[in-house]
Structures are given as C-alpha cells and as structure tokens.
Amino acid sequence: SPVAGPRAEPSTGARPAPRVFEDVRWTVGQALRTRTFWLLNLGILLVNFPGASIYIHMSSYFQDKGMEAPAAAGALSVYALGALIGRAVWTSIILRLGLYRALVAFAVIYGSGILVFALVTGPWALVAAALALGISIGGSAQLQAQIWPDYFGRRIVGALSGYGALMVIPAQAGGPLLAAFMFDVTRSYALIFLIYGALCYLAGLAFFAAPRPKPPAPTAAMFEGG
C-alpha cells in the first residue's frame, strides 16, 4: 500500500501571534542627565567637523595637489562611490560588532582615513585615499541614526535627536569655514586635515567612554502585528 505522507494541519483562520520586542522606558529628562548622552553628542560633534567639511573642499584639495579640474571632479566622484559602498560595509560591521563597538571603530577608522588622505601624494594615491575615506564616512549617518533608539529606546528618539542637533549644527556650519580659514592662513589643507583626524580620535575616546547606560526602569513589552 502507498506510504501516507504527513497530514496537513487544518487551518484555523487565526491570525499569527504578534512579535514581542523590548523597549526601555527612558524619559527625556532621565536621558539628558546621563553622562552617556553628552559623551555621545561630543563624539558626534567632533566627527561632524570633518564630515561636513572635507567633501566641500575636496575638489580644491585635489587641485592644490596638482590635479587638473576634470581629474579632481572624477576623484570626487570616487569619494562619493566609496560613501555608497560604505553603507553596506558599515551595516555588516554593526551586525558583527554591535553599535557600541562600531561607533568606536568608525571614529578610529575615519580619523585614520583622514590622516592618510592628508599625507599621500600622487594622483592615484589620492584617488585610492578618497575611495577609502568615502567608505569610512559611509557609516556616519546610519550610526548616528541608530544611537538614540539603541541607547535610550524608541519613544524619545525625536526629542533626543532635536537636542543633539543643537550640538551638531555648529560643527556642520563652522567646519567648512574653519577649513577655509586655515587654508588662507597656511596656504595648505594639510594642517586642518591633520587636526580633523585628531578630532576623530578624540571622538573615539568619547564613544568608548559611553557604553549603553542601565535603564532606569524595567523594560516594557511592545507589540507588532497585534
């Protein structure tokens, strides 16, 4: 006789059980009173000086290094390509290391990329350094977007992002002006790029000193699909 296969279970028509995840119960005031919040913002502030500045001056930097304008524009496109690749690279790094370690790694790698970019000579070396620099900065937006929900829960992300923006805006507005001023004074981008690399290392120390804080209250179950 034929062998019977496994019997299909009758459909009950019931909806699947909702997935449960945990979200910490921080208030805005509690988050603002933690050392972690301010150290994270300090790190973000420091990396935003070069992050908001270097790409604006990059074409001029290439030409200052002897490239013709069309070649400088092409090298800038290589930097943009690196930033696109960097999004996938940093997604993998975050999944492997976790956000805390990835933040420290990002600051150190980005700072090192800036220092290499400031010191290399020759068109091909500059293009390669631009690609590496783009890959290193590619994770910046993703990492910064994940900080607040990962450290303090999703309920107060908007408020913490708003307070954080008040600290970041001066770097984004002043970074390009500082680079232009330093170029006018020294007739070179080398010094300001070296300073920016050092700021990234300081950001790495700030991130290292800011592990995820202990929640002030028990976690609350949140539901999806229910």
PDB file of C-alpha atoms in Angstrom:
ATOM      1  CA  SER A   1       0.000   0.000   0.000  1.00  0.00           C
ATOM      2  CA  PRO A   2       1.231   3.520  -0.590  1.00  0.00           C
ATOM      3  CA  VAL A   3       3.003   5.225   2.267  1.00  0.00           C
ATOM      4  CA  ALA A   4       0.957   8.054   3.713  1.00  0.00           C
ATOM      5  CA  GLY A   5       2.629  11.402   3.936  1.00  0.00           C
ATOM      6  CA  PRO A   6       2.377  13.829   6.822  1.00  0.00           C
ATOM      7  CA  ARG A   7      -1.127  15.016   7.402  1.00  0.00           C
ATOM      8  CA  ALA A   8      -1.694  18.724   6.852  1.00  0.00           C
ATOM      9  CA  GLU A   9      -2.972  20.551   9.873  1.00  0.00           C
ATOM     10  CA  PRO A  10      -6.379  22.126   9.340  1.00  0.00           C
ATOM     11  CA  SER A  11      -6.356  25.867   9.007  1.00  0.00           C
ATOM     12  CA  THR A  12      -7.946  27.646  11.922  1.00  0.00           C
ATOM     13  CA  GLY A  13      -8.021  31.054  10.300  1.00  0.00           C
ATOM     14  CA  ALA A  14      -6.398  32.561  13.394  1.00  0.00           C
ATOM     15  CA  ARG A  15      -4.001  35.488  12.996  1.00  0.00           C
ATOM     16  CA  PRO A  16      -0.338  34.798  13.796  1.00  0.00           C
ATOM     17  CA  ALA A  17       0.791  35.747  17.263  1.00  0.00           C
ATOM     18  CA  PRO A  18       2.338  39.240  17.405  1.00  0.00           C
ATOM     19  CA  ARG A  19       6.085  39.507  17.706  1.00  0.00           C
ATOM     20  CA  VAL A  20       7.274  40.900  21.027  1.00  0.00           C
ATOM     21  CA  PHE A  21      10.311  43.086  21.491  1.00  0.00           C
ATOM     22  CA  GLU A  22      11.618  45.074  24.404  1.00  0.00           C
ATOM     23  CA  ASP A  23      11.822  48.852  24.558  1.00  0.00           C
ATOM     24  CA  VAL A  24      13.371  50.652  27.515  1.00  0.00           C
ATOM     25  CA  ARG A  25      11.381  53.238  29.424  1.00  0.00           C
ATOM     26  CA  TRP A  26      13.591  56.313  29.417  1.00  0.00           C
ATOM     27  CA  THR A  27      12.190  59.797  29.808  1.00  0.00           C
ATOM     28  CA  VAL A  28      13.861  62.733  28.084  1.00  0.00           C
ATOM     29  CA  GLY A  29      14.916  64.191  31.427  1.00  0.00           C
ATOM     30  CA  GLN A  30      16.496  60.927  32.546  1.00  0.00           C
ATOM     31  CA  ALA A  31      18.432  60.616  29.290  1.00  0.00           C
ATOM     32  CA  LEU A  32      19.687  64.196  29.494  1.00  0.00           C
ATOM     33  CA  ARG A  33      21.021  63.565  32.983  1.00  0.00           C
ATOM     34  CA  THR A  34      23.232  60.677  31.863  1.00  0.00           C
ATOM     35  CA  ARG A  35      26.909  61.126  31.094  1.00  0.00           C
ATOM     36  CA  THR A  36      26.416  58.817  28.112  1.00  0.00           C
ATOM     37  CA  PHE A  37      24.109  61.251  26.314  1.00  0.00           C
ATOM     38  CA  TRP A  38      26.629  64.079  26.475  1.00  0.00           C
ATOM     39  CA  LEU A  39      29.615  61.919  25.575  1.00  0.00           C
ATOM     40  CA  LEU A  40      27.768  60.564  22.549  1.00  0.00           C
ATOM     41  CA  ASN A  41      26.942  64.093  21.451  1.00  0.00           C
ATOM     42  CA  LEU A  42      30.548  65.146  21.970  1.00  0.00           C
ATOM     43  CA  GLY A  43      31.705  62.311  19.725  1.00  0.00           C
ATOM     44  CA  ILE A  44      29.122  63.185  17.084  1.00  0.00           C
ATOM     45  CA  LEU A  45      30.136  66.849  17.259  1.00  0.00           C
ATOM     46  CA  LEU A  46      33.820  66.043  16.735  1.00  0.00           C
ATOM     47  CA  VAL A  47      33.314  63.754  13.728  1.00  0.00           C
ATOM     48  CA  ASN A  48      30.968  66.264  12.111  1.00  0.00           C
ATOM     49  CA  PHE A  49      33.714  68.877  11.791  1.00  0.00           C
ATOM     50  CA  PRO A  50      35.491  66.853   9.099  1.00  0.00           C
ATOM     51  CA  GLY A  51      32.308  65.115   7.984  1.00  0.00           C
ATOM     52  CA  ALA A  52      30.675  68.399   6.991  1.00  0.00           C
ATOM     53  CA  SER A  53      33.842  69.995   5.659  1.00  0.00           C
ATOM     54  CA  ILE A  54      36.221  67.757   3.749  1.00  0.00           C
ATOM     55  CA  TYR A  55      33.959  66.909   0.825  1.00  0.00           C
ATOM     56  CA  ILE A  56      33.237  70.621   0.272  1.00  0.00           C
ATOM     57  CA  HIS A  57      36.941  71.379  -0.062  1.00  0.00           C
ATOM     58  CA  MET A  58      37.912  68.098  -1.709  1.00  0.00           C
ATOM     59  CA  SER A  59      37.972  69.322  -5.307  1.00  0.00           C
ATOM     60  CA  SER A  60      40.092  72.310  -4.306  1.00  0.00           C
ATOM     61  CA  TYR A  61      42.349  70.000  -2.316  1.00  0.00           C
ATOM     62  CA  PHE A  62      42.913  67.761  -5.323  1.00  0.00           C
ATOM     63  CA  GLN A  63      43.756  70.751  -7.480  1.00  0.00           C
ATOM     64  CA  ASP A  64      46.066  72.072  -4.791  1.00  0.00           C
ATOM     65  CA  LYS A  65      47.852  68.699  -5.044  1.00  0.00           C
ATOM     66  CA  GLY A  66      48.382  69.209  -8.777  1.00  0.00           C
ATOM     67  CA  MET A  67      45.307  67.608 -10.361  1.00  0.00           C
ATOM     68  CA  GLU A  68      43.523  69.274 -13.240  1.00  0.00           C
ATOM     69  CA  ALA A  69      39.915  70.283 -12.601  1.00  0.00           C
ATOM     70  CA  PRO A  70      38.340  67.391 -14.607  1.00  0.00           C
ATOM     71  CA  ALA A  71      40.507  64.847 -12.789  1.00  0.00           C
ATOM     72  CA  ALA A  72      39.613  66.446  -9.456  1.00  0.00           C
ATOM     73  CA  ALA A  73      35.915  66.131 -10.280  1.00  0.00           C
ATOM     74  CA  GLY A  74      36.427  62.474 -11.157  1.00  0.00           C
ATOM     75  CA  ALA A  75      38.253  61.838  -7.894  1.00  0.00           C
ATOM     76  CA  LEU A  76      35.367  63.478  -6.025  1.00  0.00           C
ATOM     77  CA  SER A  77      33.011  61.004  -7.730  1.00  0.00           C
ATOM     78  CA  VAL A  78      35.237  58.174  -6.475  1.00  0.00           C
ATOM     79  CA  TYR A  79      34.782  59.527  -2.943  1.00  0.00           C
ATOM     80  CA  ALA A  80      31.002  59.518  -3.430  1.00  0.00           C
ATOM     81  CA  LEU A  81      31.158  55.935  -4.702  1.00  0.00           C
ATOM     82  CA  GLY A  82      33.124  54.961  -1.608  1.00  0.00           C
ATOM     83  CA  ALA A  83      30.471  56.533   0.622  1.00  0.00           C
ATOM     84  CA  LEU A  84      27.817  54.461  -1.158  1.00  0.00           C
ATOM     85  CA  ILE A  85      29.822  51.263  -0.698  1.00  0.00           C
ATOM     86  CA  GLY A  86      30.444  52.231   2.908  1.00  0.00           C
ATOM     87  CA  ARG A  87      26.761  51.947   3.783  1.00  0.00           C
ATOM     88  CA  ALA A  88      26.804  48.221   3.085  1.00  0.00           C
ATOM     89  CA  VAL A  89      30.197  47.804   4.748  1.00  0.00           C
ATOM     90  CA  TRP A  90      29.102  49.507   7.948  1.00  0.00           C
ATOM     91  CA  THR A  91      25.824  47.598   8.035  1.00  0.00           C
ATOM     92  CA  SER A  92      27.878  44.414   8.200  1.00  0.00           C
ATOM     93  CA  ILE A  93      30.197  45.888  10.834  1.00  0.00           C
ATOM     94  CA  ILE A  94      27.302  46.940  13.060  1.00  0.00           C
ATOM     95  CA  LEU A  95      25.737  43.490  12.815  1.00  0.00           C
ATOM     96  CA  ARG A  96      29.015  41.833  13.764  1.00  0.00           C
ATOM     97  CA  LEU A  97      30.299  44.193  16.442  1.00  0.00           C
ATOM     98  CA  GLY A  98      27.188  45.847  17.839  1.00  0.00           C
ATOM     99  CA  LEU A  99      26.580  49.575  17.849  1.00  0.00           C
ATOM    100  CA  TYR A 100      28.898  50.460  20.755  1.00  0.00           C
ATOM    101  CA  ARG A 101      31.998  48.834  19.258  1.00  0.00           C
ATOM    102  CA  ALA A 102      31.055  50.002  15.766  1.00  0.00           C
ATOM    103  CA  LEU A 103      30.959  53.627  16.948  1.00  0.00           C
ATOM    104  CA  VAL A 104      34.469  53.393  18.355  1.00  0.00           C
ATOM    105  CA  ALA A 105      35.711  51.621  15.232  1.00  0.00           C
ATOM    106  CA  PHE A 106      34.088  54.223  12.995  1.00  0.00           C
ATOM    107  CA  ALA A 107      35.788  57.146  14.733  1.00  0.00           C
ATOM    108  CA  VAL A 108      39.212  55.490  14.638  1.00  0.00           C
ATOM    109  CA  ILE A 109      38.901  54.314  11.027  1.00  0.00           C
ATOM    110  CA  TYR A 110      37.568  57.665   9.834  1.00  0.00           C
ATOM    111  CA  GLY A 111      40.329  59.543  11.638  1.00  0.00           C
ATOM    112  CA  SER A 112      42.950  57.249  10.123  1.00  0.00           C
ATOM    113  CA  GLY A 113      41.418  57.723   6.690  1.00  0.00           C
ATOM    114  CA  ILE A 114      41.675  61.490   7.039  1.00  0.00           C
ATOM    115  CA  LEU A 115      45.317  61.311   8.098  1.00  0.00           C
ATOM    116  CA  VAL A 116      46.194  59.092   5.141  1.00  0.00           C
ATOM    117  CA  PHE A 117      44.267  61.407   2.824  1.00  0.00           C
ATOM    118  CA  ALA A 118      46.226  64.387   4.157  1.00  0.00           C
ATOM    119  CA  LEU A 119      49.646  62.743   3.781  1.00  0.00           C
ATOM    120  CA  VAL A 120      49.604  60.831   0.485  1.00  0.00           C
ATOM    121  CA  THR A 121      50.864  62.363  -2.764  1.00  0.00           C
ATOM    122  CA  GLY A 122      50.419  61.451  -6.396  1.00  0.00           C
ATOM    123  CA  PRO A 123      47.110  61.283  -8.298  1.00  0.00           C
ATOM    124  CA  TRP A 124      46.491  57.536  -7.987  1.00  0.00           C
ATOM    125  CA  ALA A 125      47.312  57.508  -4.286  1.00  0.00           C
ATOM    126  CA  LEU A 126      44.943  60.431  -3.766  1.00  0.00           C
ATOM    127  CA  VAL A 127      42.138  58.660  -5.625  1.00  0.00           C
ATOM    128  CA  ALA A 128      42.682  55.491  -3.593  1.00  0.00           C
ATOM    129  CA  ALA A 129      42.707  57.521  -0.373  1.00  0.00           C
ATOM    130  CA  ALA A 130      39.497  59.266  -1.445  1.00  0.00           C
ATOM    131  CA  LEU A 131      37.815  55.903  -2.017  1.00  0.00           C
ATOM    132  CA  ALA A 132      38.918  54.656   1.418  1.00  0.00           C
ATOM    133  CA  LEU A 133      37.808  57.905   3.028  1.00  0.00           C
ATOM    134  CA  GLY A 134      34.401  57.609   1.385  1.00  0.00           C
ATOM    135  CA  ILE A 135      33.985  54.052   2.662  1.00  0.00           C
ATOM    136  CA  SER A 136      34.944  55.130   6.175  1.00  0.00           C
ATOM    137  CA  ILE A 137      32.452  58.044   6.251  1.00  0.00           C
ATOM    138  CA  GLY A 138      29.708  55.920   4.678  1.00  0.00           C
ATOM    139  CA  GLY A 139      28.510  54.671   8.048  1.00  0.00           C
ATOM    140  CA  SER A 140      28.206  58.074   9.690  1.00  0.00           C
ATOM    141  CA  ALA A 141      24.516  58.767   9.052  1.00  0.00           C
ATOM    142  CA  GLN A 142      23.478  55.188   9.819  1.00  0.00           C
ATOM    143  CA  LEU A 143      25.400  55.046  13.086  1.00  0.00           C
ATOM    144  CA  GLN A 144      24.087  58.412  14.239  1.00  0.00           C
ATOM    145  CA  ALA A 145      20.509  57.429  13.398  1.00  0.00           C
ATOM    146  CA  GLN A 146      20.777  54.226  15.459  1.00  0.00           C
ATOM    147  CA  ILE A 147      22.343  55.747  18.565  1.00  0.00           C
ATOM    148  CA  TRP A 148      19.261  57.148  20.281  1.00  0.00           C
ATOM    149  CA  PRO A 149      16.826  54.221  19.847  1.00  0.00           C
ATOM    150  CA  ASP A 150      19.566  51.720  20.681  1.00  0.00           C
ATOM    151  CA  TYR A 151      20.735  53.501  23.826  1.00  0.00           C
ATOM    152  CA  PHE A 152      17.544  55.134  25.123  1.00  0.00           C
ATOM    153  CA  GLY A 153      14.601  53.426  23.407  1.00  0.00           C
ATOM    154  CA  ARG A 154      12.334  54.481  20.583  1.00  0.00           C
ATOM    155  CA  ARG A 155       9.825  56.596  22.485  1.00  0.00           C
ATOM    156  CA  ILE A 156      12.070  59.648  22.870  1.00  0.00           C
ATOM    157  CA  VAL A 157      14.128  59.475  19.674  1.00  0.00           C
ATOM    158  CA  GLY A 158      12.648  62.701  18.283  1.00  0.00           C
ATOM    159  CA  ALA A 159      13.396  64.729  21.397  1.00  0.00           C
ATOM    160  CA  LEU A 160      16.944  63.427  21.776  1.00  0.00           C
ATOM    161  CA  SER A 161      17.644  63.958  18.080  1.00  0.00           C
ATOM    162  CA  GLY A 162      16.475  67.549  18.444  1.00  0.00           C
ATOM    163  CA  TYR A 163      18.727  68.228  21.414  1.00  0.00           C
ATOM    164  CA  GLY A 164      21.611  66.530  19.649  1.00  0.00           C
ATOM    165  CA  ALA A 165      21.107  68.649  16.540  1.00  0.00           C
ATOM    166  CA  LEU A 166      21.716  71.784  18.607  1.00  0.00           C
ATOM    167  CA  MET A 167      25.250  70.486  19.236  1.00  0.00           C
ATOM    168  CA  VAL A 168      25.914  69.215  15.724  1.00  0.00           C
ATOM    169  CA  ILE A 169      24.805  72.298  13.779  1.00  0.00           C
ATOM    170  CA  PRO A 170      27.798  74.424  14.898  1.00  0.00           C
ATOM    171  CA  ALA A 171      30.182  71.776  13.531  1.00  0.00           C
ATOM    172  CA  GLN A 172      28.279  71.457  10.270  1.00  0.00           C
ATOM    173  CA  ALA A 173      28.188  75.216   9.794  1.00  0.00           C
ATOM    174  CA  GLY A 174      31.628  76.044  11.160  1.00  0.00           C
ATOM    175  CA  GLY A 175      33.673  73.117   9.836  1.00  0.00           C
ATOM    176  CA  PRO A 176      33.873  74.309   6.217  1.00  0.00           C
ATOM    177  CA  LEU A 177      34.605  77.885   7.331  1.00  0.00           C
ATOM    178  CA  LEU A 178      37.372  76.687   9.644  1.00  0.00           C
ATOM    179  CA  ALA A 179      38.964  74.702   6.820  1.00  0.00           C
ATOM    180  CA  ALA A 180      38.798  77.718   4.513  1.00  0.00           C
ATOM    181  CA  PHE A 181      40.324  79.957   7.176  1.00  0.00           C
ATOM    182  CA  MET A 182      43.174  77.524   7.827  1.00  0.00           C
ATOM    183  CA  PHE A 183      43.875  77.270   4.111  1.00  0.00           C
ATOM    184  CA  ASP A 184      44.028  81.072   3.821  1.00  0.00           C
ATOM    185  CA  VAL A 185      46.478  81.218   6.735  1.00  0.00           C
ATOM    186  CA  THR A 186      48.723  78.275   5.827  1.00  0.00           C
ATOM    187  CA  ARG A 187      48.129  78.055   2.050  1.00  0.00           C
ATOM    188  CA  SER A 188      47.584  74.326   2.530  1.00  0.00           C
ATOM    189  CA  TYR A 189      44.887  71.917   3.698  1.00  0.00           C
ATOM    190  CA  ALA A 190      47.397  69.635   5.380  1.00  0.00           C
ATOM    191  CA  LEU A 191      47.217  71.140   8.863  1.00  0.00           C
ATOM    192  CA  ILE A 192      43.446  71.340   9.121  1.00  0.00           C
ATOM    193  CA  PHE A 193      43.061  67.780   7.836  1.00  0.00           C
ATOM    194  CA  LEU A 194      45.536  66.560  10.439  1.00  0.00           C
ATOM    195  CA  ILE A 195      43.553  68.427  13.097  1.00  0.00           C
ATOM    196  CA  TYR A 196      40.339  66.838  11.835  1.00  0.00           C
ATOM    197  CA  GLY A 197      41.928  63.386  12.032  1.00  0.00           C
ATOM    198  CA  ALA A 198      42.909  64.061  15.639  1.00  0.00           C
ATOM    199  CA  LEU A 199      39.336  65.183  16.426  1.00  0.00           C
ATOM    200  CA  CYS A 200      38.075  61.815  15.197  1.00  0.00           C
ATOM    201  CA  TYR A 201      40.430  60.008  17.565  1.00  0.00           C
ATOM    202  CA  LEU A 202      39.062  62.131  20.409  1.00  0.00           C
ATOM    203  CA  ALA A 203      35.563  61.189  19.257  1.00  0.00           C
ATOM    204  CA  GLY A 204      36.591  57.545  19.506  1.00  0.00           C
ATOM    205  CA  LEU A 205      37.586  58.097  23.140  1.00  0.00           C
ATOM    206  CA  ALA A 206      34.223  59.772  23.810  1.00  0.00           C
ATOM    207  CA  PHE A 207      32.336  56.846  22.257  1.00  0.00           C
ATOM    208  CA  PHE A 208      34.474  54.364  24.191  1.00  0.00           C
ATOM    209  CA  ALA A 209      33.599  56.138  27.448  1.00  0.00           C
ATOM    210  CA  ALA A 210      29.870  56.000  26.631  1.00  0.00           C
ATOM    211  CA  PRO A 211      28.596  52.407  26.817  1.00  0.00           C
ATOM    212  CA  ARG A 212      24.849  51.829  26.820  1.00  0.00           C
ATOM    213  CA  PRO A 213      23.539  53.018  30.200  1.00  0.00           C
ATOM    214  CA  LYS A 214      21.493  50.857  32.513  1.00  0.00           C
ATOM    215  CA  PRO A 215      17.763  51.543  32.029  1.00  0.00           C
ATOM    216  CA  PRO A 216      16.183  53.492  34.890  1.00  0.00           C
ATOM    217  CA  ALA A 217      13.033  51.342  34.868  1.00  0.00           C
ATOM    218  CA  PRO A 218      12.027  47.805  33.861  1.00  0.00           C
ATOM    219  CA  THR A 219      11.576  47.294  30.133  1.00  0.00           C
ATOM    220  CA  ALA A 220       8.082  47.319  28.726  1.00  0.00           C
ATOM    221  CA  ALA A 221       6.820  44.792  26.211  1.00  0.00           C
ATOM    222  CA  MET A 222       5.924  46.358  22.881  1.00  0.00           C
ATOM    223  CA  PHE A 223       3.987  44.514  20.203  1.00  0.00           C
ATOM    224  CA  GLU A 224       3.980  44.372  16.432  1.00  0.00           C
ATOM    225  CA  GLY A 225       1.159  42.919  14.412  1.00  0.00           C
ATOM    226  CA  GLY A 226      -1.274  42.770  17.278  1.00  0.00           C
TER     227      GLY A 226
END
